[in-house]
Amino acid sequence: MEKAVLEKTHLAPQLVPLDYTHKPDVTLPYELIGSMPELKDNPFRQRIAEVFSEGGDGNMTLDDFLDMFSVLSEMAPRDLKAYYAFKIYDFNNDDYICKSDLEKTVNKLTRNELTPEEVNLVCEKVIYEADVDNDGKLSLEDFQHMIIRAPDFLSTFHIRI
Amino acid sequence: MDVYEALFPAASLSSCCDYNPYHCHPLFCFSTGINLSECFHLLQLQYKTLKVIGAEFGTSVLSYFIFLKWLLTFNIFSFLINFGFLTIPQFLAAEPNNLSFTGLELLTGAGYFQQTVLYYGFYTNATISKIKNGPSYNMQLAYIFTVGLYFVICFLILLFSMAKSFCRNFINPQAHSGNASKLLCTWDFNITNEKAVKLKQKNLSTQIKVQSTGGTKSLLVKALSFVLFFFLFKLFVKGHRNDLESQAAMLVLPVVTSLLNAFIPFFYSWLGRLERFHTPGQHIYVTIARNIILKISIVGILCYYWLNVVAVSESQCWETLVGQDIYRLIVVDFLFCLLGSFFGEFLRRIIGTTVCVNLGLPEFDIGRNVLDLIYAQTLTWIGILFSPLMPGIQIISFSIVFCVKKVSLMKNCQPPRKVWRTAQMTTSFMFLLFFPSFLGVLSVIGVTVWRLKPSEECGPFRGLSSMYAAVSEWIEILENYTASKWVVWIYHNLITSELFFFILSTSILIIAYLYWQIIEGRKIMIKHLHKQIINGGKDKMFLLEKLRTLQMAKQTPSAPGGQGQQVSLIV
């Protein structure tokens, strides 16, 4: 935790007060968070900031900042990581990863290099494989079921600070 | 569960002891003998190094360095046990060393080192006691019990690490092709280098575009491999006739071994490119399997030579000779590893960027490097019986290899293009370390301790019929004391009794069979539950449709007298 506070101080020394005993209400704007060395090249940085910020706009308080790095650390349990990964991939915040969410994910992962037909094919394959209750979109349970079969998830969904 | 409880778990964000079993072992803090704050500082440095490697190259290359660090910790632990229980008492009863030291000993291990605590031959078979009528230290028993207990502890550590790794990473290997998980679960959030991120994105899009092609494997390659091993065997049998002569001739065997280890894998990669495989993953697995067979045969032939030729020859102190052979093998292998790094990565980068630009930067060959580590560790384990300080040499070797590989990686290599299923590969490395490597070493040590006659003039077991005879003689002495009758009872009825081992093996087999049946039952249960979820989903859709039609019917003006219809739905 001390490391995270130090990180925040480095980001914006003029904004971050050094005395937190009275819980001051400081919010870092998204531009600063997005320019952190750990996040600046990550294609999902905006979604990460939106998911962990209180208002969903990317501006984070200290608590949000600490939550973010806590979930992305090695200590966090698999279920917690799966929950937040699901929220990150759910672009329209409707508690389901539908086809449009998957298309946005694929485009972010491949830098828009695939043709729309290929993107469509990939999304259909993903839904076909992972959708257990056959409603055409991935719920949190479907996502968690998929995570269990991906042992690499714990080590890849992880940012070191 | 309260979200905040989940978000702030009890442990802090420090690196020391965490989920990954290969991260720094708590023993490391105490075993180097330096105080805790310095130790913490060193760990921070290592953590930073690993973070940088993971950030630039991803978790697959990082797994190699974590494995190397784990082996290094393991060797520190081995060294301390042997040093503490064998070398320190021996220092108290050391004979003076009359040989002179020339620099060549560092390479050949012979000469001055022959009369030092480095080798088995120097250890006394006497009972050491410095103070008259004070506590005495029986070197014979100490040697065999230290080595025995060390291997038992190693066995348990490896078994538990491997089991934990299997438990976490090898769930359902026969699952679906995994397109979904490939897309959503394998993006490496660790990577923070812009170029690496772009490369990874390009790889992913290429993978999605590429279709797999069919292929066949030829039996010719298998036959070629067998011919190669035969040739190896002949070479060794011929090559060692003259290694008792001059110092330079002593190095023939290790150099030839290391050359074979270095060049035959290239031959295998070239062969692999000629063949066609179903997937690129199969190509990697087949190449690694061939390299494993190569290394197993090399170690096997060496052990055969040591146990059947050197041990029964009339030489003065065969254990020391074997120890020296292993020392030379380890040193030359280490030098070849450094040379390999120089040629394979540094020169290849120079060639790839100046002369032949379409080759590009080299990639870090994870499989080959890990197999080299396992090979070196196997040699160290075999060497522990004949040279108790072998782990110390390996510590120096691994530390230098870590630094050199890290520097070479950062300066010369590009991030890997292939997708490595890191968790499964890490588990396979642990499995390879345990199964052919450690168990093979156990059988070699077993044969040495039980069957071979120790040399007459040197070492702690001189004059006995076998090394194990030290234990049987000790038990015979204990029979005369009433206080230790229980030790004798345990020895006769549990350790040397065949009936006990038969009963133990049968019970373990029965328990394993029961667990296997439980797993089969659970698989059937999972299938049923899966069907239940699908049916539940269908029921939900059906009920929602019905609700919708009823609601629409309620909204449209119905026939007179139709109001007051109560609709009750059971959801």
XYZ file of C-alpha atoms in Angstrom:
732
model
C 0.000 0.000 0.000
C 2.800 2.435 0.756
C 4.159 1.837 -2.735
C 0.822 2.750 -4.272
C 0.660 6.002 -2.312
C 4.207 6.833 -3.340
C 3.304 6.118 -6.963
C 0.401 8.516 -6.721
C 2.639 11.195 -5.236
C 5.044 10.850 -8.130
C 2.235 11.204 -10.595
C 0.921 14.466 -9.300
C 2.919 15.951 -6.493
C 0.935 19.132 -6.478
C -2.380 17.322 -6.145
C -1.670 14.576 -3.656
C -1.575 15.688 -0.038
C 0.883 13.854 2.169
C -1.408 13.774 5.164
C -4.319 11.380 4.814
C -5.486 11.258 8.398
C -8.477 13.474 7.721
C -9.405 11.670 4.469
C -9.219 14.598 2.072
C -11.214 14.294 -1.073
C -8.643 14.276 -3.860
C -9.355 12.958 -7.319
C -6.793 12.322 -10.003
C -7.993 12.975 -13.558
C -7.954 10.139 -16.081
C -5.200 11.748 -18.163
C -2.715 11.322 -15.319
C -3.739 7.728 -14.588
C -3.572 6.858 -18.267
C -0.044 8.188 -18.539
C 1.379 5.968 -15.770
C 4.199 3.778 -17.109
C 2.369 0.606 -16.061
C -0.767 1.577 -17.966
C 0.175 3.867 -20.795
C 0.641 1.097 -23.383
C -2.157 -1.123 -22.192
C -4.989 -1.147 -24.760
C -7.539 -1.465 -21.961
C -6.308 1.422 -19.815
C -9.406 3.500 -20.310
C -11.739 0.669 -19.360
C -9.581 -0.159 -16.326
C -9.795 3.438 -15.123
C -13.545 3.596 -15.795
C -14.254 0.330 -13.969
C -12.338 1.292 -10.861
C -13.392 4.913 -10.635
C -16.423 5.771 -8.554
C -18.289 7.788 -11.126
C -17.360 5.571 -14.048
C -15.610 8.457 -15.777
C -11.987 7.524 -15.187
C -11.194 10.018 -12.420
C -9.953 8.114 -9.382
C -9.681 8.838 -5.706
C -7.000 7.253 -3.551
C -9.339 4.442 -2.549
C -10.118 3.665 -6.186
C -6.426 3.765 -7.045
C -5.580 1.331 -4.260
C -8.476 -0.934 -5.211
C -7.192 -1.057 -8.770
C -3.704 -2.125 -7.846
C -4.961 -4.476 -5.188
C -7.096 -6.366 -7.672
C -4.302 -6.373 -10.250
C -1.703 -7.630 -7.759
C -0.585 -11.203 -7.219
C -2.509 -11.518 -3.972
C -5.985 -11.045 -5.328
C -8.041 -14.247 -5.526
C -9.122 -15.640 -8.863
C -12.826 -14.863 -8.399
C -12.159 -11.225 -7.659
C -9.955 -10.867 -10.717
C -12.537 -12.643 -12.863
C -15.240 -10.254 -11.619
C -13.216 -7.178 -12.526
C -11.954 -8.583 -15.819
C -15.593 -9.194 -16.722
C -16.460 -5.602 -15.910
C -13.526 -4.332 -17.973
C -14.617 -6.280 -21.049
C -18.260 -5.230 -20.574
C -18.069 -1.980 -22.526
C -21.732 -1.033 -22.301
C -22.050 -1.860 -18.582
C -25.115 -4.044 -18.938
C -23.699 -6.954 -16.867
C -23.379 -9.095 -19.977
C -20.569 -9.364 -22.505
C -22.592 -9.210 -25.682
C -21.395 -9.405 -29.267
C -20.703 -5.689 -29.566
C -18.549 -5.806 -26.423
C -16.590 -8.705 -27.883
C -16.114 -6.866 -31.169
C -14.683 -3.868 -29.339
C -12.393 -6.185 -27.350
C -11.109 -7.920 -30.473
C -10.437 -4.617 -32.160
C -8.524 -3.348 -29.165
C -6.485 -6.548 -28.969
C -5.572 -6.532 -32.654
C -5.250 -2.777 -33.290
C -8.159 -2.841 -35.752
C -6.173 -4.952 -38.192
C -8.847 -7.563 -38.811
C -11.602 -7.259 -41.372
C -15.192 -7.005 -40.056
C -15.928 -10.541 -41.298
C -13.010 -11.962 -39.336
C -14.020 -10.043 -36.230
C -17.560 -11.361 -36.625
C -16.313 -14.924 -37.003
C -14.138 -14.687 -33.904
C -16.950 -13.231 -31.793
C -19.355 -15.946 -32.916
C -16.812 -18.641 -32.066
C -16.215 -17.159 -28.630
C -19.930 -16.991 -27.827
C -20.486 -20.499 -29.141
C -17.733 -21.861 -26.909
C -18.269 -19.931 -23.751
C -22.020 -19.361 -23.586
C -23.259 -22.092 -21.290
C -26.882 -21.002 -20.813
C -27.423 -20.273 -24.488
C -28.703 -16.730 -24.292
C -26.353 -15.339 -26.934
C -24.214 -13.362 -24.542
C -21.723 -14.084 -21.771
C -22.869 -13.638 -18.201
C -20.530 -13.451 -15.247
C -21.007 -17.175 -14.572
C -20.080 -18.069 -18.158
C -16.992 -15.904 -17.871
C -15.962 -17.469 -14.571
C -16.475 -20.927 -16.031
C -14.106 -19.988 -18.846
C -11.523 -18.567 -16.451
C -11.311 -21.871 -14.590
C -10.050 -23.463 -17.795
C -7.374 -20.815 -18.354
C -4.656 -21.346 -15.764
C -2.592 -18.495 -17.189
C -5.219 -15.965 -16.219
C -3.862 -15.372 -12.730
C -0.424 -14.485 -13.992
C -1.477 -12.444 -17.020
C -4.179 -10.361 -15.308
C -1.544 -8.811 -13.126
C 0.381 -5.560 -13.070
C 3.554 -5.171 -11.066
C 4.287 -1.809 -9.512
C -18.229 -11.177 1.315
C -17.667 -7.521 2.006
C -16.036 -5.967 -1.038
C -13.551 -4.029 1.045
C -12.502 -7.185 2.889
C -11.875 -8.747 -0.463
C -9.982 -5.767 -1.748
C -7.603 -5.426 1.184
C -6.436 -8.916 2.010
C -4.348 -9.428 5.108
C -1.022 -9.726 3.309
C 0.567 -6.578 1.986
C 1.630 -5.911 -1.587
C 5.210 -7.037 -0.935
C 6.898 -9.490 -3.186
C 8.368 -11.924 -0.731
C 5.923 -14.734 -0.138
C 3.023 -14.881 -2.525
C 0.874 -17.103 -4.701
C 3.657 -18.193 -6.985
C 5.582 -21.081 -5.451
C 8.716 -20.162 -7.355
C 9.044 -16.732 -5.815
C 11.618 -16.170 -3.181
C 11.711 -18.931 -0.650
C 11.676 -17.814 2.999
C 14.782 -19.939 3.569
C 16.682 -17.590 1.309
C 16.438 -14.845 3.922
C 18.104 -16.917 6.614
C 20.422 -19.065 4.628
C 22.783 -16.450 3.234
C 23.758 -15.406 6.716
C 23.327 -11.684 6.091
C 20.974 -9.582 8.130
C 17.334 -9.190 7.223
C 17.409 -5.619 5.956
C 20.218 -6.315 3.495
C 18.381 -9.429 2.471
C 15.223 -7.434 1.862
C 17.193 -4.966 -0.246
C 18.605 -7.788 -2.378
C 15.131 -9.217 -2.800
C 13.849 -5.819 -3.886
C 16.576 -5.692 -6.524
C 15.658 -9.143 -7.768
C 11.982 -8.222 -7.770
C 12.754 -5.127 -9.827
C 14.797 -7.196 -12.296
C 11.990 -9.695 -12.691
C 9.463 -6.910 -13.102
C 11.496 -5.349 -15.908
C 11.902 -8.701 -17.674
C 8.196 -9.431 -17.352
C 7.322 -5.971 -18.604
C 9.454 -6.197 -21.732
C 9.143 -9.857 -22.688
C 6.039 -11.240 -21.007
C 5.382 -13.997 -18.522
C 6.775 -16.836 -20.636
C 10.373 -15.590 -20.599
C 9.871 -14.530 -16.989
C 9.040 -18.131 -16.069
C 12.565 -19.191 -17.075
C 14.125 -16.659 -14.728
C 11.793 -17.599 -11.901
C 12.707 -21.258 -12.395
C 16.409 -20.342 -12.340
C 15.946 -18.371 -9.145
C 14.097 -21.301 -7.563
C 16.915 -23.692 -8.477
C 19.424 -21.228 -7.057
C 17.568 -21.121 -3.737
C 17.406 -24.908 -3.755
C 21.157 -25.150 -4.245
C 21.807 -22.695 -1.434
C 19.744 -24.915 0.843
C 21.654 -28.051 -0.314
C 25.002 -26.362 0.135
C 24.210 -25.276 3.667
C 23.105 -28.734 4.734
C 26.214 -30.393 3.367
C 28.544 -27.676 4.539
C 27.109 -27.650 8.018
C 26.949 -31.362 8.651
C 29.887 -32.678 6.666
C 32.466 -30.041 5.832
C 32.660 -28.181 9.110
C 33.330 -31.307 11.187
C 35.836 -32.423 8.573
C 37.709 -29.145 8.919
C 38.321 -30.063 12.534
C 39.950 -33.320 11.535
C 41.622 -32.192 8.327
C 44.906 -33.592 7.124
C 47.426 -31.148 5.729
C 47.448 -30.616 1.991
C 50.878 -31.025 0.469
C 49.958 -30.383 -3.141
C 50.639 -27.110 -4.870
C 47.986 -24.933 -6.401
C 48.179 -24.063 -10.081
C 45.399 -22.196 -11.822
C 44.436 -25.186 -13.939
C 42.659 -26.839 -11.006
C 39.725 -24.482 -11.360
C 39.031 -26.058 -14.720
C 40.008 -29.681 -14.142
C 39.191 -30.109 -10.476
C 42.240 -32.301 -10.023
C 45.604 -31.503 -8.508
C 45.359 -29.364 -5.393
C 41.628 -29.871 -5.047
C 42.050 -33.619 -4.689
C 43.149 -33.258 -1.090
C 40.495 -30.775 -0.037
C 36.989 -31.089 1.390
C 35.691 -30.764 -2.150
C 35.813 -34.508 -2.751
C 34.636 -37.659 -1.060
C 38.154 -39.026 -0.734
C 39.239 -36.433 1.773
C 36.593 -37.263 4.369
C 37.702 -39.370 7.248
C 36.059 -42.575 8.404
C 36.973 -41.920 12.008
C 34.911 -40.612 14.842
C 35.913 -37.027 15.395
C 36.204 -35.762 18.936
C 38.200 -32.702 19.818
C 37.599 -32.759 23.525
C 38.678 -35.849 25.422
C 35.629 -37.805 26.660
C 33.476 -35.108 25.076
C 30.833 -35.504 22.372
C 32.061 -37.353 19.323
C 30.967 -37.114 15.717
C 30.819 -40.285 13.673
C 31.753 -39.185 10.164
C 30.613 -42.418 8.480
C 27.095 -42.228 9.843
C 26.991 -38.460 9.369
C 27.849 -38.803 5.689
C 25.283 -41.425 4.842
C 22.522 -39.944 6.973
C 23.100 -36.380 5.738
C 22.986 -37.440 2.113
C 20.006 -39.710 2.757
C 17.999 -37.128 4.658
C 18.854 -34.460 2.090
C 17.416 -36.559 -0.721
C 14.296 -37.343 1.297
C 13.726 -33.614 1.922
C 14.344 -32.849 -1.773
C 11.868 -35.544 -2.739
C 9.190 -34.077 -0.499
C 9.801 -30.485 -1.624
C 9.684 -31.447 -5.318
C 6.631 -33.650 -4.837
C 4.653 -30.940 -3.081
C 5.710 -28.198 -5.522
C 4.756 -30.372 -8.444
C 1.446 -31.403 -6.925
C 0.541 -27.800 -6.132
C 1.488 -26.772 -9.652
C -0.621 -29.567 -11.164
C -3.525 -28.630 -8.976
C -3.493 -25.004 -10.094
C -2.514 -25.286 -13.719
C -3.465 -28.589 -15.246
C -7.194 -28.474 -14.847
C -9.014 -30.021 -17.798
C -6.301 -30.331 -20.384
C -8.802 -31.915 -22.740
C -11.069 -28.882 -22.739
C -12.371 -27.165 -25.871
C -9.924 -25.643 -28.291
C -9.919 -22.559 -26.128
C -10.544 -19.788 -28.598
C -12.596 -17.955 -26.037
C -9.989 -18.172 -23.335
C -7.282 -17.290 -25.840
C -9.069 -14.083 -26.594
C -10.307 -12.992 -23.224
C -7.899 -14.488 -20.716
C -4.444 -14.408 -22.192
C -3.771 -10.755 -22.801
C -0.666 -10.143 -20.741
C -1.295 -7.084 -18.575
C 2.319 -7.269 -17.396
C 3.746 -5.978 -20.638
C 4.404 -2.266 -20.475
C 6.775 -1.819 -23.381
C 5.114 -0.162 -26.354
C 6.967 -2.227 -28.939
C 6.161 -5.445 -27.099
C 2.495 -4.515 -26.938
C 2.381 -3.816 -30.684
C 4.148 -7.088 -31.405
C 1.718 -9.015 -29.257
C -1.246 -7.403 -30.967
C 0.204 -8.282 -34.341
C 0.750 -11.878 -33.231
C -2.804 -12.188 -32.034
C -4.211 -10.873 -35.302
C -1.919 -13.178 -37.288
C -3.014 -16.130 -35.189
C -6.656 -15.364 -35.761
C -6.049 -15.106 -39.511
C -3.948 -18.262 -39.895
C -5.598 -21.620 -40.566
C -3.993 -24.765 -39.357
C -2.682 -27.248 -41.911
C -2.371 -30.972 -41.660
C 0.969 -32.826 -41.717
C 2.760 -36.086 -41.172
C 5.733 -37.078 -39.064
C 8.308 -39.466 -40.317
C 9.585 -42.506 -38.560
C 12.913 -41.820 -40.210
C 13.677 -39.197 -37.596
C 13.076 -41.644 -34.766
C 15.435 -44.135 -36.390
C 18.051 -41.422 -36.908
C 17.853 -40.525 -33.224
C 18.522 -44.100 -32.152
C 21.481 -44.329 -34.484
C 22.797 -41.122 -32.968
C 22.645 -42.514 -29.443
C 24.427 -45.653 -30.459
C 27.137 -43.532 -31.977
C 27.308 -41.501 -28.759
C 27.754 -44.639 -26.731
C 30.580 -45.892 -28.907
C 32.255 -42.511 -28.725
C 32.168 -42.493 -24.950
C 33.386 -46.030 -24.616
C 36.296 -45.186 -26.862
C 36.938 -41.710 -25.538
C 37.583 -42.404 -21.894
C 40.351 -44.940 -22.205
C 42.985 -42.263 -22.080
C 41.578 -39.820 -19.560
C 43.734 -40.998 -16.735
C 46.842 -39.627 -18.382
C 47.413 -35.938 -18.817
C 45.481 -32.957 -17.539
C 44.399 -31.848 -21.016
C 43.078 -35.314 -21.830
C 40.841 -35.052 -18.771
C 38.865 -32.353 -20.490
C 38.056 -34.419 -23.583
C 34.995 -36.063 -22.099
C 33.301 -32.905 -20.798
C 34.065 -30.922 -23.921
C 32.694 -33.632 -26.204
C 29.593 -33.933 -24.023
C 28.981 -30.209 -24.066
C 29.530 -29.999 -27.814
C 26.951 -32.739 -28.343
C 24.586 -30.938 -25.997
C 25.090 -27.704 -27.890
C 24.872 -28.823 -31.504
C 22.459 -31.723 -31.653
C 19.496 -29.522 -30.611
C 20.181 -27.361 -33.679
C 20.038 -30.515 -35.756
C 16.680 -31.325 -34.141
C 15.287 -27.840 -34.847
C 16.397 -28.149 -38.446
C 14.716 -31.556 -38.684
C 11.628 -30.112 -37.099
C 11.425 -27.482 -39.782
C 11.610 -30.137 -42.495
C 8.714 -32.034 -41.037
C 5.209 -30.682 -41.048
C 3.228 -30.516 -37.861
C -0.444 -29.959 -37.166
C 0.174 -26.895 -35.037
C 3.235 -24.851 -34.110
C 2.750 -26.046 -30.547
C 3.335 -29.630 -31.611
C 6.642 -28.599 -33.189
C 7.818 -27.115 -29.895
C 6.744 -30.144 -27.888
C 8.396 -32.614 -30.250
C 11.673 -30.654 -30.276
C 11.684 -30.439 -26.500
C 10.912 -34.156 -26.206
C 13.850 -34.989 -28.473
C 16.171 -32.773 -26.458
C 15.007 -34.462 -23.272
C 15.751 -37.891 -24.702
C 19.185 -36.661 -25.793
C 20.036 -35.379 -22.335
C 18.690 -38.463 -20.587
C 20.814 -40.685 -22.798
C 23.928 -38.610 -22.198
C 23.481 -38.729 -18.428
C 22.561 -42.409 -18.615
C 25.661 -43.319 -20.572
C 27.851 -41.302 -18.220
C 26.364 -42.997 -15.159
C 26.790 -46.408 -16.746
C 30.416 -45.592 -17.419
C 31.030 -44.316 -13.903
C 29.297 -47.135 -12.090
C 30.354 -50.051 -14.263
C 33.784 -49.048 -15.489
C 35.366 -46.557 -13.125
C 33.988 -48.062 -9.921
C 35.256 -51.565 -10.634
C 38.588 -50.455 -12.046
C 41.641 -50.777 -9.886
C 42.130 -47.042 -9.457
C 42.922 -45.731 -6.034
C 39.973 -43.582 -5.152
C 37.226 -44.036 -7.710
C 34.707 -41.833 -5.932
C 37.054 -38.878 -6.137
C 37.610 -39.600 -9.823
C 33.864 -39.609 -10.442
C 33.550 -36.394 -8.428
C 36.244 -34.789 -10.547
C 34.514 -35.899 -13.741
C 31.279 -34.306 -12.571
C 33.110 -31.136 -11.539
C 34.641 -30.859 -15.000
C 31.308 -31.541 -16.682
C 29.637 -28.810 -14.664
C 32.396 -26.259 -15.280
C 32.621 -26.934 -19.016
C 28.824 -26.943 -19.335
C 28.754 -23.561 -17.602
C 31.402 -22.202 -19.989
C 29.485 -23.530 -22.973
C 26.332 -21.907 -21.637
C 28.106 -18.543 -21.589
C 29.540 -19.159 -25.047
C 26.120 -20.188 -26.276
C 24.714 -16.948 -24.997
C 27.464 -15.053 -26.756
C 27.106 -16.810 -30.105
C 23.435 -17.602 -30.027
C 22.251 -14.177 -28.961
C 24.914 -11.521 -29.286
C 26.474 -12.538 -32.614
C 23.095 -13.546 -33.986
C 21.809 -10.057 -33.232
C 24.806 -8.513 -34.993
C 24.205 -10.746 -37.992
C 20.491 -10.142 -37.878
C 20.801 -6.363 -37.858
C 23.758 -5.748 -40.155
C 24.510 -8.585 -42.562
C 21.233 -10.421 -43.045
C 18.495 -8.008 -42.035
C 15.505 -10.232 -42.785
C 16.595 -12.607 -40.006
C 15.852 -10.001 -37.386
C 16.613 -10.162 -33.703
C 16.940 -13.564 -32.051
C 14.287 -14.868 -29.688
C 15.051 -16.243 -26.281
C 14.797 -20.036 -26.580
C 12.978 -20.859 -23.368
C 12.687 -24.628 -23.808
C 16.332 -25.192 -24.528
C 17.559 -22.981 -21.718
C 15.300 -24.670 -19.174
C 16.499 -28.110 -20.272
C 20.083 -26.935 -19.826
C 19.232 -25.874 -16.275
C 17.616 -29.235 -15.518
C 20.652 -31.049 -16.953
C 23.025 -29.003 -14.776
C 20.890 -29.658 -11.702
C 20.835 -33.405 -12.442
C 24.630 -33.456 -12.582
C 24.794 -31.561 -9.293
C 22.485 -34.046 -7.599
C 24.526 -36.999 -8.815
C 27.653 -35.199 -7.668
C 26.469 -34.581 -4.109
C 27.403 -38.071 -2.986
C 30.891 -37.835 -4.473
C 31.582 -34.188 -3.797
C 29.523 -32.613 -1.014
C 30.339 -29.050 -1.990
C 29.050 -29.415 -5.556
C 25.960 -27.245 -4.842
C 28.326 -24.405 -3.914
C 29.875 -24.518 -7.368
C 26.433 -24.632 -8.901
C 25.387 -21.565 -6.884
C 28.239 -19.566 -8.389
C 27.430 -20.933 -11.835
C 23.703 -20.172 -11.635
C 24.259 -16.659 -10.281
C 26.581 -15.785 -13.148
C 24.225 -17.413 -15.670
C 21.314 -15.365 -14.282
C 23.199 -12.093 -14.742
C 24.585 -12.984 -18.165
C 21.265 -14.241 -19.512
C 19.458 -11.189 -18.195
C 21.900 -8.780 -19.810
C 21.944 -10.755 -23.040
C 18.138 -10.902 -23.111
C 17.728 -7.165 -22.625
C 20.327 -6.196 -25.182
C 19.957 -8.817 -27.879
C 16.568 -10.463 -27.941
C 13.068 -9.613 -29.041
C 9.882 -10.713 -27.263
C 8.694 -14.190 -28.247
C 6.444 -14.437 -31.264
C 4.848 -17.763 -30.364
C 2.223 -17.930 -27.681
C 3.469 -20.002 -24.758
C 0.968 -21.566 -22.424
C 3.107 -20.470 -19.546
C 1.316 -22.152 -16.673
C 1.368 -25.534 -18.377
C 5.008 -25.169 -19.424
C 6.016 -24.244 -15.879
C 4.262 -27.322 -14.560
C 5.993 -29.429 -17.214
C 9.388 -28.059 -16.143
C 8.703 -29.064 -12.542
C 7.528 -32.463 -13.725
C 10.683 -32.947 -15.809
C 12.802 -31.921 -12.859
C 11.081 -34.489 -10.699
C 10.437 -37.390 -12.918
C 13.399 -38.228 -15.174
C 15.890 -36.015 -13.390
C 15.420 -36.524 -9.652
C 14.145 -40.092 -9.727
C 16.980 -41.032 -12.090
C 19.460 -39.545 -9.656
C 17.836 -41.484 -6.816
C 18.317 -44.757 -8.689
C 21.969 -43.964 -9.433
C 22.618 -43.073 -5.798
C 20.714 -46.163 -4.730
C 22.870 -48.428 -6.847
C 26.028 -46.708 -5.584
C 25.105 -46.976 -1.940
C 23.785 -50.527 -1.982
C 25.772 -52.347 -4.647
C 29.153 -50.762 -5.159
C 32.214 -51.412 -3.064
C 33.761 -48.216 -1.713
C 37.465 -47.751 -2.323
C 39.866 -49.206 0.223
C 42.116 -46.270 0.929
C 40.016 -43.149 0.976
C 36.694 -41.709 2.036
C 34.441 -42.270 5.014
C 33.444 -45.778 3.946
C 36.877 -47.272 3.350
C 37.113 -50.948 4.074
C 33.377 -51.640 4.137
C 31.676 -53.962 1.694
C 29.181 -51.284 0.670
C 28.310 -47.776 1.833
C 25.102 -49.078 3.323
C 27.084 -51.488 5.503
C 27.879 -48.519 7.766
C 24.219 -48.401 8.781
C 23.902 -52.157 9.324
C 27.021 -52.169 11.465
C 25.685 -49.296 13.523
C 22.408 -51.130 14.105
C 24.397 -54.171 15.283
C 26.219 -51.981 17.792
C 22.919 -50.487 18.963
C 21.524 -53.931 19.673
C 23.759 -54.092 22.696
C 22.149 -51.072 24.355
C 18.687 -51.508 25.899
C 17.852 -47.797 25.583
C 17.917 -47.949 21.801
C 16.041 -51.203 21.272
C 13.201 -49.297 19.581
C 15.570 -48.045 16.877
C 16.652 -51.612 16.203
C 13.025 -52.738 16.132
C 12.078 -50.024 13.620
C 15.067 -50.938 11.479
C 14.348 -54.653 11.360
C 10.579 -54.517 11.058
C 9.941 -51.416 8.998
C 12.970 -50.476 6.981
C 14.464 -53.795 5.974
C 11.211 -55.703 6.028
C 9.735 -56.557 2.621
C 6.308 -57.299 4.080
C 5.985 -53.748 5.361
C 6.782 -52.243 1.965
C 4.407 -54.645 0.257
C 1.564 -53.613 2.558
C 2.458 -49.931 2.158
C 2.516 -50.141 -1.654
C -0.776 -52.045 -1.771
C -2.526 -49.500 0.460
C -1.198 -46.591 -1.603
C -2.399 -48.252 -4.810
C -5.843 -48.867 -3.302
C -6.127 -45.239 -2.151
C -4.989 -43.979 -5.571
C -7.589 -46.186 -7.264
C -10.336 -44.881 -4.976
C -9.403 -41.258 -5.683
C -9.368 -41.996 -9.405
C -12.892 -43.412 -9.214
C -14.054 -40.365 -7.258
C -12.668 -38.119 -10.004
C -14.481 -40.149 -12.685
C -17.704 -39.825 -10.729
C -17.243 -36.080 -10.441
C -16.672 -35.737 -14.189
C -20.050 -37.386 -14.819
C -21.580 -35.047 -12.241
C -20.109 -32.029 -14.046
C -21.675 -33.182 -17.321
C -25.079 -33.511 -15.670
C -24.829 -30.096 -14.042
C -23.776 -28.572 -17.360
C -26.896 -30.029 -18.996
C -28.948 -28.714 -16.105
C -27.659 -25.177 -16.628
C -28.482 -25.350 -20.333
C -31.954 -26.641 -19.572
C -32.386 -23.936 -16.954
C -31.513 -21.346 -19.554
C -34.046 -22.824 -21.986
C -36.715 -22.837 -19.286
C -35.986 -19.200 -18.545
C -36.376 -18.234 -22.221
C -39.623 -20.213 -22.454
C -41.076 -18.565 -19.352
C -40.033 -15.084 -20.511
C -41.780 -15.691 -23.856
C -44.895 -16.839 -22.072
C -44.821 -13.780 -19.814
C -44.427 -11.521 -22.827
C -47.379 -13.067 -24.693
C -49.555 -12.886 -21.610
C -48.623 -9.269 -21.005
C -49.402 -8.392 -24.625
C -52.701 -10.209 -24.334
C -53.481 -8.219 -21.185
C -52.649 -4.890 -22.842
C -54.752 -5.363 -26.003
C -58.493 -4.799 -25.344
C -59.868 -8.236 -24.717
C -63.438 -9.634 -25.089
C -65.946 -8.209 -22.575
C -65.941 -10.120 -19.392
C -62.349 -10.823 -19.763
C -61.167 -8.514 -17.009
C -60.374 -9.810 -13.678
C -58.321 -12.592 -15.079
C -55.673 -13.336 -12.581
C -52.458 -14.567 -14.012
C -50.162 -16.257 -11.652
C -46.777 -17.318 -12.801
C -44.450 -19.533 -10.893
C -40.917 -18.379 -11.518
